[in-house]
Each structure stands twice: as C-alpha cells, then as structure tokens.
JSON list of C-alpha atoms in Angstrom, two decimals:
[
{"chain": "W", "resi": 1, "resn": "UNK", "atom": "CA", "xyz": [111.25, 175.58, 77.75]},
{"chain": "W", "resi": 2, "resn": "UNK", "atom": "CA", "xyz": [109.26, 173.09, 75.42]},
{"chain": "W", "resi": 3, "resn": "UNK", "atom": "CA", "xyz": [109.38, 175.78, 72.33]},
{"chain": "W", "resi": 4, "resn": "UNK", "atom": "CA", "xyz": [113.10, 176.61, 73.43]},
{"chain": "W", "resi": 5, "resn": "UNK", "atom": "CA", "xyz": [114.33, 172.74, 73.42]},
{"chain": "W", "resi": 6, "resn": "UNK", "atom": "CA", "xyz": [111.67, 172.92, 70.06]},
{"chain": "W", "resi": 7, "resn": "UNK", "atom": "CA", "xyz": [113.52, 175.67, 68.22]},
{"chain": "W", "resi": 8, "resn": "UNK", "atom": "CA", "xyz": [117.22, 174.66, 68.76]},
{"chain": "W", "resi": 9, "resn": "UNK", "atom": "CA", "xyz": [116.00, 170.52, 67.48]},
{"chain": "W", "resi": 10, "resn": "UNK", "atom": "CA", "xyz": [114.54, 172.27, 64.21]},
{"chain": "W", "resi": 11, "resn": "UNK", "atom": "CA", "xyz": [117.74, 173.90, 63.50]},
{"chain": "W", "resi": 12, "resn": "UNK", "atom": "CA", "xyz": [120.33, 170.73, 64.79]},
{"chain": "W", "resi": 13, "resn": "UNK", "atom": "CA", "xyz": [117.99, 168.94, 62.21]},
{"chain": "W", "resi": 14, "resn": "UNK", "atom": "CA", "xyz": [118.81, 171.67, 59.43]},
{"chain": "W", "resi": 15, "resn": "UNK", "atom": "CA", "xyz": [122.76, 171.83, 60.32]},
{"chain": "W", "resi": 16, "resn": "UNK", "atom": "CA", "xyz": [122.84, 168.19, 60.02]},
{"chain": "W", "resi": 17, "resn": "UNK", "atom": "CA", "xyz": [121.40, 167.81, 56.78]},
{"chain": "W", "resi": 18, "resn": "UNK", "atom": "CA", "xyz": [123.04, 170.56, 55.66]},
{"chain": "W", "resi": 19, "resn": "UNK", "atom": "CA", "xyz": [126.61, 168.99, 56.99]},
{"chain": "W", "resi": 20, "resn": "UNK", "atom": "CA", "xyz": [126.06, 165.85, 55.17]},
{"chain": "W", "resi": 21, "resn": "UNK", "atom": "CA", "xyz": [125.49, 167.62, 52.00]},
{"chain": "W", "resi": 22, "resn": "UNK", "atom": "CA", "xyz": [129.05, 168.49, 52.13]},
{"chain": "W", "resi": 23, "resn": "UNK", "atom": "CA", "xyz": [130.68, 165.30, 53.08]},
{"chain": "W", "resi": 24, "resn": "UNK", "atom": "CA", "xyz": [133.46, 164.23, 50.80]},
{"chain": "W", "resi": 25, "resn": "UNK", "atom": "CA", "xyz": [131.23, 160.77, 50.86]},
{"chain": "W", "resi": 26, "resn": "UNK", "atom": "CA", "xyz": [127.77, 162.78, 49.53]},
{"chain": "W", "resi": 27, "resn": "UNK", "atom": "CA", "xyz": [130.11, 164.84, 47.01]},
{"chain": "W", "resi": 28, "resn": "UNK", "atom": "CA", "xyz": [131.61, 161.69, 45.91]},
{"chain": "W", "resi": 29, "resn": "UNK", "atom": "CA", "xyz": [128.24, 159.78, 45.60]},
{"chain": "W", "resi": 30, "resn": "UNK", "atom": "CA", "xyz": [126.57, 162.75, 43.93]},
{"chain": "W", "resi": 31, "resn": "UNK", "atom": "CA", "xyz": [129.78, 162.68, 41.28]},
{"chain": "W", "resi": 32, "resn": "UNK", "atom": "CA", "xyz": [129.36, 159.41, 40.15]},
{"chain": "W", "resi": 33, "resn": "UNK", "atom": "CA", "xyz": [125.44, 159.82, 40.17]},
{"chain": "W", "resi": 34, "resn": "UNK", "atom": "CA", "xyz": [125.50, 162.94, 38.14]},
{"chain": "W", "resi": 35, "resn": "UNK", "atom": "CA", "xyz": [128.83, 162.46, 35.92]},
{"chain": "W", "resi": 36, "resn": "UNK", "atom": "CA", "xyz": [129.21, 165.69, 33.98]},
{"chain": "W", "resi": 37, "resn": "UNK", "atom": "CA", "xyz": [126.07, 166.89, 35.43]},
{"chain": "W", "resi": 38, "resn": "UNK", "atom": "CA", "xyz": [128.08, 167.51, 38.84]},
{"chain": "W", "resi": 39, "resn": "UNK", "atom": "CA", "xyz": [128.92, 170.99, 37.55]},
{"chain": "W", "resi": 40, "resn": "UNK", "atom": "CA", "xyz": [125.16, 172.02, 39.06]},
{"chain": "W", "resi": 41, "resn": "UNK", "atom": "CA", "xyz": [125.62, 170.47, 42.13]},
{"chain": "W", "resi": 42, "resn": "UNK", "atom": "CA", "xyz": [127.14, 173.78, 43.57]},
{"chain": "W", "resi": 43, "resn": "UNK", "atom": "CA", "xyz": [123.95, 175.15, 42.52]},
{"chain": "W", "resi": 44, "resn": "UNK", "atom": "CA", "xyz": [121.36, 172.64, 43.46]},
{"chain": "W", "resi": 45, "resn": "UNK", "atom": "CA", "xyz": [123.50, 172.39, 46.92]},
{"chain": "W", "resi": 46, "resn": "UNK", "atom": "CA", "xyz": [122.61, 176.23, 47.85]},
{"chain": "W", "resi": 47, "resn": "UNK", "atom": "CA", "xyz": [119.47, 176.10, 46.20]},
{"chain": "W", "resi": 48, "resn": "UNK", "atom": "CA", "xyz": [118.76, 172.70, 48.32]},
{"chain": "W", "resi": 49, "resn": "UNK", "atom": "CA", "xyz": [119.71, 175.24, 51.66]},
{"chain": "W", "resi": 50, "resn": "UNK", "atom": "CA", "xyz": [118.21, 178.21, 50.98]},
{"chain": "W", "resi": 51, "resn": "UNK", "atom": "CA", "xyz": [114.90, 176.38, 50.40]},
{"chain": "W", "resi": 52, "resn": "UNK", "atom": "CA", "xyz": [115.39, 174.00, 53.68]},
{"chain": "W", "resi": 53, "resn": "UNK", "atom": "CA", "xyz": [116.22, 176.74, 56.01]},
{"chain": "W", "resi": 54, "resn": "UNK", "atom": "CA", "xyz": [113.41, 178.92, 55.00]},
{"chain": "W", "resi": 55, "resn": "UNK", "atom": "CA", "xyz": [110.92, 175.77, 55.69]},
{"chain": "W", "resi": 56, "resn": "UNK", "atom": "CA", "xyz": [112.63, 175.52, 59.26]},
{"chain": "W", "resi": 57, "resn": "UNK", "atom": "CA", "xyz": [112.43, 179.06, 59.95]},
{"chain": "W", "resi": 58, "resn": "UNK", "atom": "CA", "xyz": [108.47, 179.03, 58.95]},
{"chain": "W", "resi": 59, "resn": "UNK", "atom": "CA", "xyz": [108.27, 175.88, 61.23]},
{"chain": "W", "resi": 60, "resn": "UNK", "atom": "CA", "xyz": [110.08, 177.17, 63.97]},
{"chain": "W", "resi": 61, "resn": "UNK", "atom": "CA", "xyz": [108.47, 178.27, 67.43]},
{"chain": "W", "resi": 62, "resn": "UNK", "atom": "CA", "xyz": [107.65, 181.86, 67.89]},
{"chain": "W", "resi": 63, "resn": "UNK", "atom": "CA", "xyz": [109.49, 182.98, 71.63]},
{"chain": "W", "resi": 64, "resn": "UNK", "atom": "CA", "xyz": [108.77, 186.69, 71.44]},
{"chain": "W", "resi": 65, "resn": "UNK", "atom": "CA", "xyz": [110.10, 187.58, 74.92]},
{"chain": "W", "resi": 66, "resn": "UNK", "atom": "CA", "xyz": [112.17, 190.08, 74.57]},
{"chain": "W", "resi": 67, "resn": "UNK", "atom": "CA", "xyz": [115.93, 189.20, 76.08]},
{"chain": "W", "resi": 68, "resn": "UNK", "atom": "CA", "xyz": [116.70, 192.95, 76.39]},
{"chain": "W", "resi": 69, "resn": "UNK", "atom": "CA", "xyz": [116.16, 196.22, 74.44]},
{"chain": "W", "resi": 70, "resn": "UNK", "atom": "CA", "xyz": [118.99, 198.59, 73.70]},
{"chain": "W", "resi": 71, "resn": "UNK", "atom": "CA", "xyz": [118.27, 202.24, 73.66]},
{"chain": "W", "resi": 72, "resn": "UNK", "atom": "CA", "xyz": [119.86, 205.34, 72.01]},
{"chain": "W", "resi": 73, "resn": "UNK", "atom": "CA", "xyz": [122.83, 205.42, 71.32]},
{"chain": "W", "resi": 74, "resn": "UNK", "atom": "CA", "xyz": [123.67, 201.51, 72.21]},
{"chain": "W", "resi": 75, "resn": "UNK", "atom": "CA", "xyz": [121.25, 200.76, 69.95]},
{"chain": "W", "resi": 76, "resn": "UNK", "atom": "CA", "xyz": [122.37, 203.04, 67.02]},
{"chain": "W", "resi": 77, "resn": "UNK", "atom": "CA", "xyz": [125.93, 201.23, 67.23]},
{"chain": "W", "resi": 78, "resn": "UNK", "atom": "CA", "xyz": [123.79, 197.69, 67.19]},
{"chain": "W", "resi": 79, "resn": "UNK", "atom": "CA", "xyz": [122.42, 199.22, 64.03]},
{"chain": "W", "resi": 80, "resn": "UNK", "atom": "CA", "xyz": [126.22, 200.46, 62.88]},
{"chain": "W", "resi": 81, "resn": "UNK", "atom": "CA", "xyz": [127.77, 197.08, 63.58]},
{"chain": "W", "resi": 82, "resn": "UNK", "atom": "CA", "xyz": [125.29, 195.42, 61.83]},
{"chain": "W", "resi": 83, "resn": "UNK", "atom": "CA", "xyz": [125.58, 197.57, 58.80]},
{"chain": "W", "resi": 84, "resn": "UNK", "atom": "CA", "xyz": [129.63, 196.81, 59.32]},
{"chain": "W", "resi": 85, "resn": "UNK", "atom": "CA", "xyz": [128.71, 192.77, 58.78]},
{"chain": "W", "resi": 86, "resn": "UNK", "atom": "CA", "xyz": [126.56, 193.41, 56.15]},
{"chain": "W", "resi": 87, "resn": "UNK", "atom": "CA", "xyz": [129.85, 195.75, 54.35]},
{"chain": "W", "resi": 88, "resn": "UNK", "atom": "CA", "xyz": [131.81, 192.90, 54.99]},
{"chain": "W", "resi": 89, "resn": "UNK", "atom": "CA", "xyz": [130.17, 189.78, 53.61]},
{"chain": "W", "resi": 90, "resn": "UNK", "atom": "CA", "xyz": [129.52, 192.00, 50.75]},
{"chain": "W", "resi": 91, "resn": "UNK", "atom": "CA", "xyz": [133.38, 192.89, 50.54]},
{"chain": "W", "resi": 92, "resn": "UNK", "atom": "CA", "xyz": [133.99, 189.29, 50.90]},
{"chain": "W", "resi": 93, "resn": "UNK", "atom": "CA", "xyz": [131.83, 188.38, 47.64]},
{"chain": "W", "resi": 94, "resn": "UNK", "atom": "CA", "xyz": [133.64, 190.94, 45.72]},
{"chain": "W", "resi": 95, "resn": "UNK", "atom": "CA", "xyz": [136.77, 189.39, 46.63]},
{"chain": "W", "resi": 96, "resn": "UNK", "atom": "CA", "xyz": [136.42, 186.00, 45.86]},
{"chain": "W", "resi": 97, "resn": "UNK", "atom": "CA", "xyz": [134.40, 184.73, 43.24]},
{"chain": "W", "resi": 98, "resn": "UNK", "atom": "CA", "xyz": [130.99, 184.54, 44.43]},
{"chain": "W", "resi": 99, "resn": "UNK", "atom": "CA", "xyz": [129.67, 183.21, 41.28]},
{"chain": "W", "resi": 100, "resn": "UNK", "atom": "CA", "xyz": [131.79, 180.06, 41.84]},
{"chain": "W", "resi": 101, "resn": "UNK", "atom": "CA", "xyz": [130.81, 180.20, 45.43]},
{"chain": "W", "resi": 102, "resn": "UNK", "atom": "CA", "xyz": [126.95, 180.12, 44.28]},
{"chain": "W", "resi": 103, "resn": "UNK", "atom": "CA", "xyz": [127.51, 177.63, 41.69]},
{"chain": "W", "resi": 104, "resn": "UNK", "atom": "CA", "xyz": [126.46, 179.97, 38.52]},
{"chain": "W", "resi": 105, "resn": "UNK", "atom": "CA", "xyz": [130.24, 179.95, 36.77]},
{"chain": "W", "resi": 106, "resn": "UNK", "atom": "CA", "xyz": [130.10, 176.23, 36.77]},
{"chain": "W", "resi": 107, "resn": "UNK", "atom": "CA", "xyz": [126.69, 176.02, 35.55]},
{"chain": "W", "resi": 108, "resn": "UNK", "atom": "CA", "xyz": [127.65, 178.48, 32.81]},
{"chain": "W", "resi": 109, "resn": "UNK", "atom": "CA", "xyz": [130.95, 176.45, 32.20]},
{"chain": "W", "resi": 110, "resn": "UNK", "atom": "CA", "xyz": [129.47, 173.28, 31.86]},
{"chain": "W", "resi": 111, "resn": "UNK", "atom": "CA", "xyz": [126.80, 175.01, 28.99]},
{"chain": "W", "resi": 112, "resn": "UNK", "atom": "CA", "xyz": [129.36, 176.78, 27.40]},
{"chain": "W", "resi": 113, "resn": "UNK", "atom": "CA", "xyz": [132.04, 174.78, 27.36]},
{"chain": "W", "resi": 114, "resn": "UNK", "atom": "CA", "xyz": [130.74, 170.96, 28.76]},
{"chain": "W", "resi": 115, "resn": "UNK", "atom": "CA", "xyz": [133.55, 171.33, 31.54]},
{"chain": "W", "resi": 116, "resn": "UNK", "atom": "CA", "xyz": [134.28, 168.30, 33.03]},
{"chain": "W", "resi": 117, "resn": "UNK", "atom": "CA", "xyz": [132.75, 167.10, 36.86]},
{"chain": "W", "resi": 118, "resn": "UNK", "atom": "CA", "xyz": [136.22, 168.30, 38.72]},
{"chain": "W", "resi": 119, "resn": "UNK", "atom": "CA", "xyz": [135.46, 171.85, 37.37]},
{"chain": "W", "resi": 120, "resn": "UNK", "atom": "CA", "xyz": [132.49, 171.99, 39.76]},
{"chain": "W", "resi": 121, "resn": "UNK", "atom": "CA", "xyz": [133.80, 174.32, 42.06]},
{"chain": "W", "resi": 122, "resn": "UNK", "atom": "CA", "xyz": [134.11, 171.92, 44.91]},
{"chain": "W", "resi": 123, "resn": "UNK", "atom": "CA", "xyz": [137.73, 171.73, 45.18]},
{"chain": "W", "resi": 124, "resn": "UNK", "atom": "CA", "xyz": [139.77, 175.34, 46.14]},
{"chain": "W", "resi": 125, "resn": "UNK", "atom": "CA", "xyz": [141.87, 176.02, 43.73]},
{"chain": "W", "resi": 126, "resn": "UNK", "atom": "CA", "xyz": [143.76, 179.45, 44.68]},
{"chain": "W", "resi": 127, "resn": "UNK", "atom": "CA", "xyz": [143.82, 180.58, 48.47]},
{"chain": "W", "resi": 128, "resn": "UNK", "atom": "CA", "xyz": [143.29, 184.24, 49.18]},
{"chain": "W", "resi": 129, "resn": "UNK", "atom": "CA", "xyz": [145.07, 185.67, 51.58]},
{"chain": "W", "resi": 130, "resn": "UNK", "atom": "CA", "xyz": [144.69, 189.55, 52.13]},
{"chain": "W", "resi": 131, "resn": "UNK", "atom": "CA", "xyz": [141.90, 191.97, 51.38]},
{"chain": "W", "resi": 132, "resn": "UNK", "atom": "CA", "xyz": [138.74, 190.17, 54.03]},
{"chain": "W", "resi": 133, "resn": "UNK", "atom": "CA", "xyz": [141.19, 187.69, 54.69]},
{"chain": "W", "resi": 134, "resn": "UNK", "atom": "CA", "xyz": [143.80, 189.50, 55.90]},
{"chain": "W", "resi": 135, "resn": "UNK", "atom": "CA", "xyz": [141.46, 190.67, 58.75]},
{"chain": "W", "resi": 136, "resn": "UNK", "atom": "CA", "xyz": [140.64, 187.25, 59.91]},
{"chain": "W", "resi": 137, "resn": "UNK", "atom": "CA", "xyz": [140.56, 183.32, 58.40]},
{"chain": "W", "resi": 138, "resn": "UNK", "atom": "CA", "xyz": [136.49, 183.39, 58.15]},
{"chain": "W", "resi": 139, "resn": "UNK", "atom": "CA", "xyz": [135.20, 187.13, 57.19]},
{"chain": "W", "resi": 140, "resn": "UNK", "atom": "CA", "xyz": [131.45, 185.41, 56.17]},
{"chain": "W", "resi": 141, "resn": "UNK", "atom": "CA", "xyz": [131.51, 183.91, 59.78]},
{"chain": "W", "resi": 142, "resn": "UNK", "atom": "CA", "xyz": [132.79, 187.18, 61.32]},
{"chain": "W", "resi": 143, "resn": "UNK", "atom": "CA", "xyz": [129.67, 189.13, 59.29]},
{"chain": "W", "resi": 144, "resn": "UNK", "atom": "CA", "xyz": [127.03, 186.96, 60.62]},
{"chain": "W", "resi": 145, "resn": "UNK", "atom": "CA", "xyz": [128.49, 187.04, 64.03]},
{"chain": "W", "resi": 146, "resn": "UNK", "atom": "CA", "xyz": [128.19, 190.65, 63.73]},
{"chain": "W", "resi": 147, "resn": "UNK", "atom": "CA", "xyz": [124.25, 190.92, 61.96]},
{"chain": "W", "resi": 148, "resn": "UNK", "atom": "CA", "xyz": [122.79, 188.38, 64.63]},
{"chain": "W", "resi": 149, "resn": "UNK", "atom": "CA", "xyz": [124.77, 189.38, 67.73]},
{"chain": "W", "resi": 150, "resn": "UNK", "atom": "CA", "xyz": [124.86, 193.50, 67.51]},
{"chain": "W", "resi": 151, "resn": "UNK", "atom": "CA", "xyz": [120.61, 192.93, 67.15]},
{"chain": "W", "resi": 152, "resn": "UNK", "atom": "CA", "xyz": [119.32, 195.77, 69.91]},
{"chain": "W", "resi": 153, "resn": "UNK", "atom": "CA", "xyz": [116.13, 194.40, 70.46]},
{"chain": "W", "resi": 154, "resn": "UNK", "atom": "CA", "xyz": [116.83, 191.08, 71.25]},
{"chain": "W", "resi": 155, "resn": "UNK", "atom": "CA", "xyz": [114.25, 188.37, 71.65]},
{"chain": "W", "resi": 156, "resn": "UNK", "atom": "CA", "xyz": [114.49, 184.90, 73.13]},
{"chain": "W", "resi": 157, "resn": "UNK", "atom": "CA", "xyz": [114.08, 183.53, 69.74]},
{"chain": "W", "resi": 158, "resn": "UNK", "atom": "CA", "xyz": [116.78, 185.44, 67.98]},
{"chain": "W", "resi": 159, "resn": "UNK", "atom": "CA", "xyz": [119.24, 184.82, 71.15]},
{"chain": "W", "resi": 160, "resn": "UNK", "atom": "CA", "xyz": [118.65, 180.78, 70.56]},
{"chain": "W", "resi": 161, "resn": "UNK", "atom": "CA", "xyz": [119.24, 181.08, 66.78]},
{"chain": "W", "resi": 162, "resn": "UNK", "atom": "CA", "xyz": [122.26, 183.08, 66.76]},
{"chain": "W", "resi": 163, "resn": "UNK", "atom": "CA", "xyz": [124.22, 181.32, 69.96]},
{"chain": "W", "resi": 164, "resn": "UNK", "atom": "CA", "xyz": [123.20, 177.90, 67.41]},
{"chain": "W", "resi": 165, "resn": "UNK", "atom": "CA", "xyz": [124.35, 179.86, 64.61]},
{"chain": "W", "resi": 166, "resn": "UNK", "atom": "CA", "xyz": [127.65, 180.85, 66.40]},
{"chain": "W", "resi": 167, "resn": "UNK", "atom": "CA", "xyz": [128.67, 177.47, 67.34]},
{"chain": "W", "resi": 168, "resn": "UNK", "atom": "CA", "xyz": [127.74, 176.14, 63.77]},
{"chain": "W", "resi": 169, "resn": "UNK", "atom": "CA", "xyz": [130.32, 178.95, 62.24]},
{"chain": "W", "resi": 170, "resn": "UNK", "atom": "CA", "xyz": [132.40, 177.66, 64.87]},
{"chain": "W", "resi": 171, "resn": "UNK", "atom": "CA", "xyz": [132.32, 174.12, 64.06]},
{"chain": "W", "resi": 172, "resn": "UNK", "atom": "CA", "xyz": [131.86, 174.33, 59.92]},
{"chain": "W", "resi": 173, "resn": "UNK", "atom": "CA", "xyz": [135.40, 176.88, 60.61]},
{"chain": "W", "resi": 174, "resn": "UNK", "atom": "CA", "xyz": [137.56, 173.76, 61.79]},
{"chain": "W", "resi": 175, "resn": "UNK", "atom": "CA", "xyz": [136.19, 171.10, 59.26]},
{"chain": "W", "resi": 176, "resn": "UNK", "atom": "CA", "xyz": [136.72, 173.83, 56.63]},
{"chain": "W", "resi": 177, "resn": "UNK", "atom": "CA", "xyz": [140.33, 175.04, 57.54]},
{"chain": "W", "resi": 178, "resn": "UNK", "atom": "CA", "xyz": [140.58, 170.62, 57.81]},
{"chain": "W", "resi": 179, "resn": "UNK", "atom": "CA", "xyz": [140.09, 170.81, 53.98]},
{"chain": "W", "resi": 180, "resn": "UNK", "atom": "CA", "xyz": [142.62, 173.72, 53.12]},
{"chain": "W", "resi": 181, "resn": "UNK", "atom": "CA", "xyz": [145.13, 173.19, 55.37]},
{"chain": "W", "resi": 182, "resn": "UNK", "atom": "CA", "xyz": [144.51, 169.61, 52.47]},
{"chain": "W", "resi": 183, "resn": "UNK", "atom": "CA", "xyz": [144.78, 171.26, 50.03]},
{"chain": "W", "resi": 184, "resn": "UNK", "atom": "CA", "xyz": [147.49, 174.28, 50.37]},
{"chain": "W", "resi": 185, "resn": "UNK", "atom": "CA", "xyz": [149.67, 172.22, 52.72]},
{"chain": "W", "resi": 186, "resn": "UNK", "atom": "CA", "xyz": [152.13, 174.76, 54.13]},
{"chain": "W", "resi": 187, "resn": "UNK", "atom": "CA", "xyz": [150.59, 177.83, 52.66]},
{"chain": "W", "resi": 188, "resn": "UNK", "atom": "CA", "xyz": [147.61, 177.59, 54.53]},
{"chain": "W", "resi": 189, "resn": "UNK", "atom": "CA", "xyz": [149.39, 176.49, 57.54]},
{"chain": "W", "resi": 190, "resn": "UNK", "atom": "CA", "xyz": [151.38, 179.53, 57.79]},
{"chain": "W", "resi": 191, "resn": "UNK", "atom": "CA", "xyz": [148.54, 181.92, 56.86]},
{"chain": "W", "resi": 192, "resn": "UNK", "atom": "CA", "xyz": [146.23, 180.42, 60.17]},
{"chain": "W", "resi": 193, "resn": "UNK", "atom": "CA", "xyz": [149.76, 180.80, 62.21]},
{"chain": "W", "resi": 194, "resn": "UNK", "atom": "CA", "xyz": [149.34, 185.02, 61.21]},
{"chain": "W", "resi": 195, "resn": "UNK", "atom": "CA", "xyz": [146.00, 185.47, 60.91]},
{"chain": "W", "resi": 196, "resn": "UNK", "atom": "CA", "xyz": [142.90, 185.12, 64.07]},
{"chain": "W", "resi": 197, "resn": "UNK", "atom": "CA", "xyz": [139.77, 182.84, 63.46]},
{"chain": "W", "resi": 198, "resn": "UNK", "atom": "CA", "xyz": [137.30, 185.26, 63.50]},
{"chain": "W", "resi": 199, "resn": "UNK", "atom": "CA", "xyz": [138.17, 188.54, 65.35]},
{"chain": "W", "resi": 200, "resn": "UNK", "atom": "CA", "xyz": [140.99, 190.93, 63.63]},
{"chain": "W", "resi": 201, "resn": "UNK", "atom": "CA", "xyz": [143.74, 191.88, 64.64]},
{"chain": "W", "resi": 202, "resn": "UNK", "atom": "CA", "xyz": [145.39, 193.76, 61.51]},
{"chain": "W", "resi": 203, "resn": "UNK", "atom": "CA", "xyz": [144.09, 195.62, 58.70]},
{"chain": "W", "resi": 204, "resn": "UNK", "atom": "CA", "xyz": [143.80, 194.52, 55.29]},
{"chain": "W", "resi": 205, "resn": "UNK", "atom": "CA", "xyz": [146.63, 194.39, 52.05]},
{"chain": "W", "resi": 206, "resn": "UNK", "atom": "CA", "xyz": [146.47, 193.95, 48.22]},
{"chain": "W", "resi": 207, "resn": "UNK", "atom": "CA", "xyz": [144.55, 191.03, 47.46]},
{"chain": "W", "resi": 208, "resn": "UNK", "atom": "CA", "xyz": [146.97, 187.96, 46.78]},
{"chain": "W", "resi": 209, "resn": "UNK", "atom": "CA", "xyz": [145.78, 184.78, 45.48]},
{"chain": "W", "resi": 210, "resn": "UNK", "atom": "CA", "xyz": [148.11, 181.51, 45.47]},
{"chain": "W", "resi": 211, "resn": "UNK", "atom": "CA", "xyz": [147.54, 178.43, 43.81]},
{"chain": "W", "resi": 212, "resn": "UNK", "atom": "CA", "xyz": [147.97, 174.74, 45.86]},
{"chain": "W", "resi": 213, "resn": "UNK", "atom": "CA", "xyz": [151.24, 174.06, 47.69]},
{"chain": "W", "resi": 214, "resn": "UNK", "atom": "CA", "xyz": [153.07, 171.52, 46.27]},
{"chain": "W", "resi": 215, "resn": "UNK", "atom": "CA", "xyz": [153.72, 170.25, 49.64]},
{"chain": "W", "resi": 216, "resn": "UNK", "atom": "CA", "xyz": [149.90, 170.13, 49.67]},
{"chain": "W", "resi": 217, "resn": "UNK", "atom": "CA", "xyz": [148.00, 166.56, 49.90]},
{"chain": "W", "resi": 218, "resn": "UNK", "atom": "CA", "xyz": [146.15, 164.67, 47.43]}
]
C-alpha cells in the first residue's frame, strides 16, 4: 500500500511541475526573462520533461505483482492494439508539425532568421481538423490510452501509472480544448460539437487546416 500511495505521489509531483510549466503565468514570466531567447523555450520545455520524468520513473517503487496475464490470442490483440497507438501518434506527428510541437522549427527560426518571442510556437496558429483529428479531438491521448491500457501482462505498477496517466490526458484535454476553443472561437466550438474526446466515431478526411476565427478571443 506504502509503495502504491509512493508511486502515484512521485508522479502527482511530476504532473504538477509539469502543469505549471505551461501556465500562461510561467510562459509569460519565461517571455520577459528570455526576450528573443523564448523561441527555445519549446525546446528546453520538452527537454525539461523528458529529463524529469525519466528521474521519476528511476525513483519510482518497483510493484511487480502481476494484475493479470493475457494469453493467446487476447494477448496478441494487446500486442495489435498497441501497435495501433503506436501507428497513430506516429500518424499524428506527420500531420501536424511535430518539429514545432518539439520546439526544433523555432529554434531553427530564431538562428536563421532571429524570429521574434511570439514565433515560439506557443500560440496555435491553424487548427486541424481531419486526418487524426477527424477520428477524435486528442489522437496523442487516444495512442497512449491504447500503448498503456492494451499491455497483456499487466503489473500493479503499470496499472497505477497508466489509470494516473489516463486521468492526466483527461484533465490536460479540458485545459487544452480551454485554450483553443480561445483561440479559434467558433471554429473550434463547432469541431468539439462533431467530433468525440477520445474514442472515434467516424473515419478520417483530407487534412484541412484553418487559421483563427475572427470571432476568436484575444
């Protein structure tokens, strides 16, 4: 229970950091700290994660016990599901710009061409609605729900991470569709009114990109 109660406080600690990373008040801050040096902080942001949620998975308590075991052929169709998420995140890179999502186009912007701190990536600036996204609002979330959840040998340890990683995609989904439904206005409103959260319900079109609504927000 101790390691259990252990695991899911090393990961809360991780989410939260990781949350107020992406505050409009730390982006803001971090923007008038950096200037035109903002165009890494895309970078230095997943950089930042990647190294933090490595540390917390080599801190976190080992609970081996095996949660259940899935035989042929269940667990050949874990395997194929999981092999379906990994298709789809991939898809969903290829589809957007996952340079820009990773922070290397602005880096290369700001040496090629000194762009200024607004080109940092941090604000959407086209909303893509078909191709991934036609099958559901949050493709990423829907692989990972798919790699951790379709696992046939489930352990105790994995169960805990991926029911805290669930309810993080979850919660980072509304805070996120908060911020586009900002900046599209009615475009993005009418996209979440035909398109499920996370499970699909309709197969994918030509890939259509659309700039900010006027109706959008500030």
């Amino acid at each position: 229970m101790k390691g259990a109660l252990g695991l899911l406080a090393l990961w809360i600690a991780w989410a939260a950091l990781h949350s107020l990373l992406m505050t409009p008040a730390a982006k803001a801050w971090s923007r008038r700290l950096l200037g035109r040096g903002f165009a890494f902080y895309r970078l230095g942001f997943n950089l930042l994660a990647l190294a933090t949620f490595a540390s917390a998975a080599l801190l976190a308590p080992r609970l081996p016990e095996p949660v259940y075991v899935l035989s042929p052929p269940w667990s050949w169709a874990g395997r194929l599901l999981q092999a379906l998420g990994l298709g789809l995140l991939l898809w969903t890179f290829l589809v957007i710009d996952g340079r820009e999502f990773l922070g290397l186009r602005q880096v290369r912007d700001f040496f090629l061409h000194g762009h200024s701190p607004d080109d940092s990536g941090e604000r959407p600036t086209r909303l893509t609605v078909s191709g991934p996204y036609a099958l559901c609002r949050h493709p990423m979330y829907l692989a990972g729900f798919l790699v951790l959840f379709a696992e046939p040998g489930m352990t105790l340890e994995h169960l805990l991470f991926s029911l805290f990683a669930g309810g993080y995609f979850l919660l980072g989904s509304v805070f996120e569709e908060r911020r586009l439904v900002r900046a599209f206005g009615d475009a993005y409103v009418q996209y979440q009114r035909r398109t499920p959260r996370f499970f699909p319900l309709s197969f994918p079109r030509k890939v259509v990109e659309r700039g900010p609504s006027k109706r959008a927000g500030p």
